[in-house]
């Protein structure tokens, strides 16, 4: 409902953000010493630094569409992102990775990237 309300306003764009990470938002933190059932899913994530840049660019350029998906171009498995961010930031690993949710949707964010000729600061969630 909020999205539909916003689209009624003139000169308004909607950014549908993937999982937002960066600064104190570290993926491994949410799985430390827990069981992870989503490890095989693709990571449809975006870094805060890229979101800020995309908002700034959109404020000075004309966009052709009103709704955009905003995700990093690379989509490693969530398990791999958890392992990489745990190692990088010193978080405990999950107790285990269970086969759970088999949802495998990859969100494409290339439309906004192409329109703004944007090159991601953080294209790979393994490096967040």
JSON list of C-alpha atoms in Angstrom, two decimals:
[
{"chain": "A", "resi": 1, "resn": "UNK", "atom": "CA", "xyz": [0.00, 0.00, 0.00]},
{"chain": "A", "resi": 2, "resn": "UNK", "atom": "CA", "xyz": [2.84, 2.39, 0.80]},
{"chain": "A", "resi": 3, "resn": "UNK", "atom": "CA", "xyz": [4.36, 1.83, -2.62]},
{"chain": "A", "resi": 4, "resn": "UNK", "atom": "CA", "xyz": [1.08, 2.54, -4.38]},
{"chain": "A", "resi": 5, "resn": "UNK", "atom": "CA", "xyz": [0.59, 5.69, -2.31]},
{"chain": "A", "resi": 6, "resn": "UNK", "atom": "CA", "xyz": [4.09, 6.93, -3.18]},
{"chain": "A", "resi": 7, "resn": "UNK", "atom": "CA", "xyz": [3.54, 6.32, -6.88]},
{"chain": "A", "resi": 8, "resn": "UNK", "atom": "CA", "xyz": [0.61, 8.74, -6.81]},
{"chain": "A", "resi": 9, "resn": "UNK", "atom": "CA", "xyz": [3.03, 11.56, -5.98]},
{"chain": "A", "resi": 10, "resn": "UNK", "atom": "CA", "xyz": [4.69, 13.43, -8.87]},
{"chain": "A", "resi": 11, "resn": "UNK", "atom": "CA", "xyz": [8.37, 12.84, -9.63]},
{"chain": "A", "resi": 12, "resn": "UNK", "atom": "CA", "xyz": [8.60, 9.91, -7.25]},
{"chain": "A", "resi": 13, "resn": "UNK", "atom": "CA", "xyz": [10.60, 6.74, -7.73]},
{"chain": "A", "resi": 14, "resn": "UNK", "atom": "CA", "xyz": [10.39, 3.54, -5.75]},
{"chain": "A", "resi": 15, "resn": "UNK", "atom": "CA", "xyz": [13.52, 1.58, -4.96]},
{"chain": "A", "resi": 16, "resn": "UNK", "atom": "CA", "xyz": [12.80, -1.99, -3.94]},
{"chain": "A", "resi": 17, "resn": "UNK", "atom": "CA", "xyz": [15.90, -2.80, -1.93]},
{"chain": "A", "resi": 18, "resn": "UNK", "atom": "CA", "xyz": [17.31, -6.26, -1.51]},
{"chain": "A", "resi": 19, "resn": "UNK", "atom": "CA", "xyz": [18.74, -7.21, 1.85]},
{"chain": "A", "resi": 20, "resn": "UNK", "atom": "CA", "xyz": [20.49, -4.07, 3.04]},
{"chain": "A", "resi": 21, "resn": "UNK", "atom": "CA", "xyz": [23.98, -4.50, 4.49]},
{"chain": "A", "resi": 22, "resn": "UNK", "atom": "CA", "xyz": [27.01, -2.39, 5.31]},
{"chain": "A", "resi": 23, "resn": "UNK", "atom": "CA", "xyz": [28.22, -0.42, 8.34]},
{"chain": "A", "resi": 24, "resn": "UNK", "atom": "CA", "xyz": [26.84, -2.35, 11.36]},
{"chain": "A", "resi": 25, "resn": "UNK", "atom": "CA", "xyz": [24.51, -4.51, 9.27]},
{"chain": "A", "resi": 26, "resn": "UNK", "atom": "CA", "xyz": [26.56, -7.69, 8.84]},
{"chain": "A", "resi": 27, "resn": "UNK", "atom": "CA", "xyz": [24.83, -10.83, 7.60]},
{"chain": "A", "resi": 28, "resn": "UNK", "atom": "CA", "xyz": [26.79, -13.31, 9.76]},
{"chain": "A", "resi": 29, "resn": "UNK", "atom": "CA", "xyz": [25.68, -11.49, 12.92]},
{"chain": "A", "resi": 30, "resn": "UNK", "atom": "CA", "xyz": [22.12, -12.76, 12.45]},
{"chain": "A", "resi": 31, "resn": "UNK", "atom": "CA", "xyz": [23.17, -16.42, 12.27]},
{"chain": "A", "resi": 32, "resn": "UNK", "atom": "CA", "xyz": [25.91, -16.66, 14.91]},
{"chain": "A", "resi": 33, "resn": "UNK", "atom": "CA", "xyz": [25.31, -19.77, 17.03]},
{"chain": "A", "resi": 34, "resn": "UNK", "atom": "CA", "xyz": [21.97, -20.43, 15.31]},
{"chain": "A", "resi": 35, "resn": "UNK", "atom": "CA", "xyz": [20.73, -22.93, 12.76]},
{"chain": "A", "resi": 36, "resn": "UNK", "atom": "CA", "xyz": [20.55, -21.53, 9.23]},
{"chain": "A", "resi": 37, "resn": "UNK", "atom": "CA", "xyz": [17.88, -22.97, 6.93]},
{"chain": "A", "resi": 38, "resn": "UNK", "atom": "CA", "xyz": [18.30, -20.48, 4.07]},
{"chain": "A", "resi": 39, "resn": "UNK", "atom": "CA", "xyz": [21.96, -21.07, 3.20]},
{"chain": "A", "resi": 40, "resn": "UNK", "atom": "CA", "xyz": [21.27, -22.44, -0.29]},
{"chain": "A", "resi": 41, "resn": "UNK", "atom": "CA", "xyz": [19.26, -19.40, -1.37]},
{"chain": "A", "resi": 42, "resn": "UNK", "atom": "CA", "xyz": [20.81, -16.76, -3.62]},
{"chain": "A", "resi": 43, "resn": "UNK", "atom": "CA", "xyz": [21.78, -13.55, -1.83]},
{"chain": "A", "resi": 44, "resn": "UNK", "atom": "CA", "xyz": [19.72, -10.68, -3.24]},
{"chain": "A", "resi": 45, "resn": "UNK", "atom": "CA", "xyz": [21.62, -8.09, -1.21]},
{"chain": "A", "resi": 46, "resn": "UNK", "atom": "CA", "xyz": [22.79, -4.52, -1.64]},
{"chain": "A", "resi": 47, "resn": "UNK", "atom": "CA", "xyz": [25.33, -2.46, 0.27]},
{"chain": "A", "resi": 48, "resn": "UNK", "atom": "CA", "xyz": [24.29, 0.78, 1.94]},
{"chain": "A", "resi": 49, "resn": "UNK", "atom": "CA", "xyz": [27.06, 2.70, 0.14]},
{"chain": "A", "resi": 50, "resn": "UNK", "atom": "CA", "xyz": [25.60, 1.74, -3.24]},
{"chain": "A", "resi": 51, "resn": "UNK", "atom": "CA", "xyz": [22.06, 2.68, -2.19]},
{"chain": "A", "resi": 52, "resn": "UNK", "atom": "CA", "xyz": [23.23, 6.15, -1.15]},
{"chain": "A", "resi": 53, "resn": "UNK", "atom": "CA", "xyz": [25.04, 6.64, -4.47]},
{"chain": "A", "resi": 54, "resn": "UNK", "atom": "CA", "xyz": [22.05, 5.44, -6.49]},
{"chain": "A", "resi": 55, "resn": "UNK", "atom": "CA", "xyz": [19.71, 7.81, -4.67]},
{"chain": "A", "resi": 56, "resn": "UNK", "atom": "CA", "xyz": [22.08, 10.72, -5.25]},
{"chain": "A", "resi": 57, "resn": "UNK", "atom": "CA", "xyz": [22.46, 9.90, -8.96]},
{"chain": "A", "resi": 58, "resn": "UNK", "atom": "CA", "xyz": [18.71, 9.57, -9.43]},
{"chain": "A", "resi": 59, "resn": "UNK", "atom": "CA", "xyz": [18.22, 13.02, -7.95]},
{"chain": "A", "resi": 60, "resn": "UNK", "atom": "CA", "xyz": [20.28, 14.62, -10.73]},
{"chain": "A", "resi": 61, "resn": "UNK", "atom": "CA", "xyz": [19.36, 12.42, -13.70]},
{"chain": "A", "resi": 62, "resn": "UNK", "atom": "CA", "xyz": [16.07, 11.69, -15.37]},
{"chain": "A", "resi": 63, "resn": "UNK", "atom": "CA", "xyz": [14.88, 8.13, -14.92]},
{"chain": "A", "resi": 64, "resn": "UNK", "atom": "CA", "xyz": [12.62, 6.37, -17.42]},
{"chain": "A", "resi": 65, "resn": "UNK", "atom": "CA", "xyz": [10.77, 4.10, -15.01]},
{"chain": "A", "resi": 66, "resn": "UNK", "atom": "CA", "xyz": [9.08, 4.60, -11.65]},
{"chain": "A", "resi": 67, "resn": "UNK", "atom": "CA", "xyz": [9.98, 1.32, -9.89]},
{"chain": "A", "resi": 68, "resn": "UNK", "atom": "CA", "xyz": [13.43, -0.25, -9.60]},
{"chain": "A", "resi": 69, "resn": "UNK", "atom": "CA", "xyz": [14.85, -3.31, -7.92]},
{"chain": "A", "resi": 70, "resn": "UNK", "atom": "CA", "xyz": [18.10, -2.45, -6.16]},
{"chain": "A", "resi": 71, "resn": "UNK", "atom": "CA", "xyz": [20.46, -5.39, -5.58]},
{"chain": "A", "resi": 72, "resn": "UNK", "atom": "CA", "xyz": [24.15, -6.01, -6.16]},
{"chain": "A", "resi": 73, "resn": "UNK", "atom": "CA", "xyz": [24.89, -7.67, -9.50]},
{"chain": "A", "resi": 74, "resn": "UNK", "atom": "CA", "xyz": [26.33, -10.84, -7.94]},
{"chain": "A", "resi": 75, "resn": "UNK", "atom": "CA", "xyz": [24.18, -13.41, -6.10]},
{"chain": "A", "resi": 76, "resn": "UNK", "atom": "CA", "xyz": [26.31, -15.94, -4.21]},
{"chain": "A", "resi": 77, "resn": "UNK", "atom": "CA", "xyz": [24.64, -18.42, -1.87]},
{"chain": "A", "resi": 78, "resn": "UNK", "atom": "CA", "xyz": [23.65, -16.98, 1.48]},
{"chain": "A", "resi": 79, "resn": "UNK", "atom": "CA", "xyz": [25.73, -19.68, 3.16]},
{"chain": "A", "resi": 80, "resn": "UNK", "atom": "CA", "xyz": [28.85, -18.36, 1.45]},
{"chain": "A", "resi": 81, "resn": "UNK", "atom": "CA", "xyz": [28.02, -14.78, 2.47]},
{"chain": "A", "resi": 82, "resn": "UNK", "atom": "CA", "xyz": [27.55, -15.88, 6.09]},
{"chain": "A", "resi": 83, "resn": "UNK", "atom": "CA", "xyz": [30.88, -17.71, 6.11]},
{"chain": "A", "resi": 84, "resn": "UNK", "atom": "CA", "xyz": [32.74, -14.80, 4.48]},
{"chain": "A", "resi": 85, "resn": "UNK", "atom": "CA", "xyz": [31.27, -12.12, 6.75]},
{"chain": "A", "resi": 86, "resn": "UNK", "atom": "CA", "xyz": [31.79, -14.24, 9.89]},
{"chain": "A", "resi": 87, "resn": "UNK", "atom": "CA", "xyz": [35.46, -14.58, 9.01]},
{"chain": "A", "resi": 88, "resn": "UNK", "atom": "CA", "xyz": [35.87, -10.92, 8.06]},
{"chain": "A", "resi": 89, "resn": "UNK", "atom": "CA", "xyz": [34.15, -9.49, 11.16]},
{"chain": "A", "resi": 90, "resn": "UNK", "atom": "CA", "xyz": [34.88, -12.19, 13.73]},
{"chain": "A", "resi": 91, "resn": "UNK", "atom": "CA", "xyz": [31.36, -13.51, 14.30]},
{"chain": "A", "resi": 92, "resn": "UNK", "atom": "CA", "xyz": [30.66, -17.07, 15.40]},
{"chain": "A", "resi": 93, "resn": "UNK", "atom": "CA", "xyz": [29.49, -19.44, 12.71]},
{"chain": "A", "resi": 94, "resn": "UNK", "atom": "CA", "xyz": [26.00, -20.91, 12.62]},
{"chain": "A", "resi": 95, "resn": "UNK", "atom": "CA", "xyz": [25.59, -24.09, 14.63]},
{"chain": "A", "resi": 96, "resn": "UNK", "atom": "CA", "xyz": [24.71, -25.79, 11.36]},
{"chain": "A", "resi": 97, "resn": "UNK", "atom": "CA", "xyz": [23.31, -25.28, 7.90]},
{"chain": "A", "resi": 98, "resn": "UNK", "atom": "CA", "xyz": [20.12, -27.30, 7.42]},
{"chain": "A", "resi": 99, "resn": "UNK", "atom": "CA", "xyz": [18.30, -27.91, 4.20]},
{"chain": "A", "resi": 100, "resn": "UNK", "atom": "CA", "xyz": [15.24, -25.78, 4.72]},
{"chain": "A", "resi": 101, "resn": "UNK", "atom": "CA", "xyz": [13.65, -23.21, 2.50]},
{"chain": "A", "resi": 102, "resn": "UNK", "atom": "CA", "xyz": [14.35, -23.97, -1.18]},
{"chain": "A", "resi": 103, "resn": "UNK", "atom": "CA", "xyz": [13.22, -20.57, -2.47]},
{"chain": "A", "resi": 104, "resn": "UNK", "atom": "CA", "xyz": [15.63, -19.77, -5.32]},
{"chain": "A", "resi": 105, "resn": "UNK", "atom": "CA", "xyz": [14.59, -16.41, -6.75]},
{"chain": "A", "resi": 106, "resn": "UNK", "atom": "CA", "xyz": [17.33, -14.15, -8.10]},
{"chain": "A", "resi": 107, "resn": "UNK", "atom": "CA", "xyz": [16.29, -10.51, -8.23]},
{"chain": "A", "resi": 108, "resn": "UNK", "atom": "CA", "xyz": [17.65, -8.53, -11.16]},
{"chain": "A", "resi": 109, "resn": "UNK", "atom": "CA", "xyz": [18.67, -4.94, -10.47]},
{"chain": "A", "resi": 110, "resn": "UNK", "atom": "CA", "xyz": [20.23, -4.17, -13.84]},
{"chain": "A", "resi": 111, "resn": "UNK", "atom": "CA", "xyz": [17.54, -1.74, -15.03]},
{"chain": "A", "resi": 112, "resn": "UNK", "atom": "CA", "xyz": [18.58, 1.09, -12.69]},
{"chain": "A", "resi": 113, "resn": "UNK", "atom": "CA", "xyz": [22.25, 0.20, -13.11]},
{"chain": "A", "resi": 114, "resn": "UNK", "atom": "CA", "xyz": [21.96, 0.57, -16.89]},
{"chain": "A", "resi": 115, "resn": "UNK", "atom": "CA", "xyz": [19.91, 3.77, -16.81]},
{"chain": "A", "resi": 116, "resn": "UNK", "atom": "CA", "xyz": [22.40, 5.48, -14.52]},
{"chain": "A", "resi": 117, "resn": "UNK", "atom": "CA", "xyz": [25.46, 3.80, -16.06]},
{"chain": "A", "resi": 118, "resn": "UNK", "atom": "CA", "xyz": [26.33, 2.84, -12.49]},
{"chain": "A", "resi": 119, "resn": "UNK", "atom": "CA", "xyz": [29.23, 0.65, -11.42]},
{"chain": "A", "resi": 120, "resn": "UNK", "atom": "CA", "xyz": [28.69, -0.83, -7.99]},
{"chain": "A", "resi": 121, "resn": "UNK", "atom": "CA", "xyz": [31.14, -0.01, -5.22]},
{"chain": "A", "resi": 122, "resn": "UNK", "atom": "CA", "xyz": [30.23, -3.37, -3.68]},
{"chain": "A", "resi": 123, "resn": "UNK", "atom": "CA", "xyz": [29.13, -5.70, -6.52]},
{"chain": "A", "resi": 124, "resn": "UNK", "atom": "CA", "xyz": [29.68, -8.90, -4.54]},
{"chain": "A", "resi": 125, "resn": "UNK", "atom": "CA", "xyz": [27.97, -9.62, -1.19]},
{"chain": "A", "resi": 126, "resn": "UNK", "atom": "CA", "xyz": [30.91, -11.87, -0.31]},
{"chain": "A", "resi": 127, "resn": "UNK", "atom": "CA", "xyz": [32.89, -8.67, 0.24]},
{"chain": "A", "resi": 128, "resn": "UNK", "atom": "CA", "xyz": [30.37, -6.65, 2.25]}
]
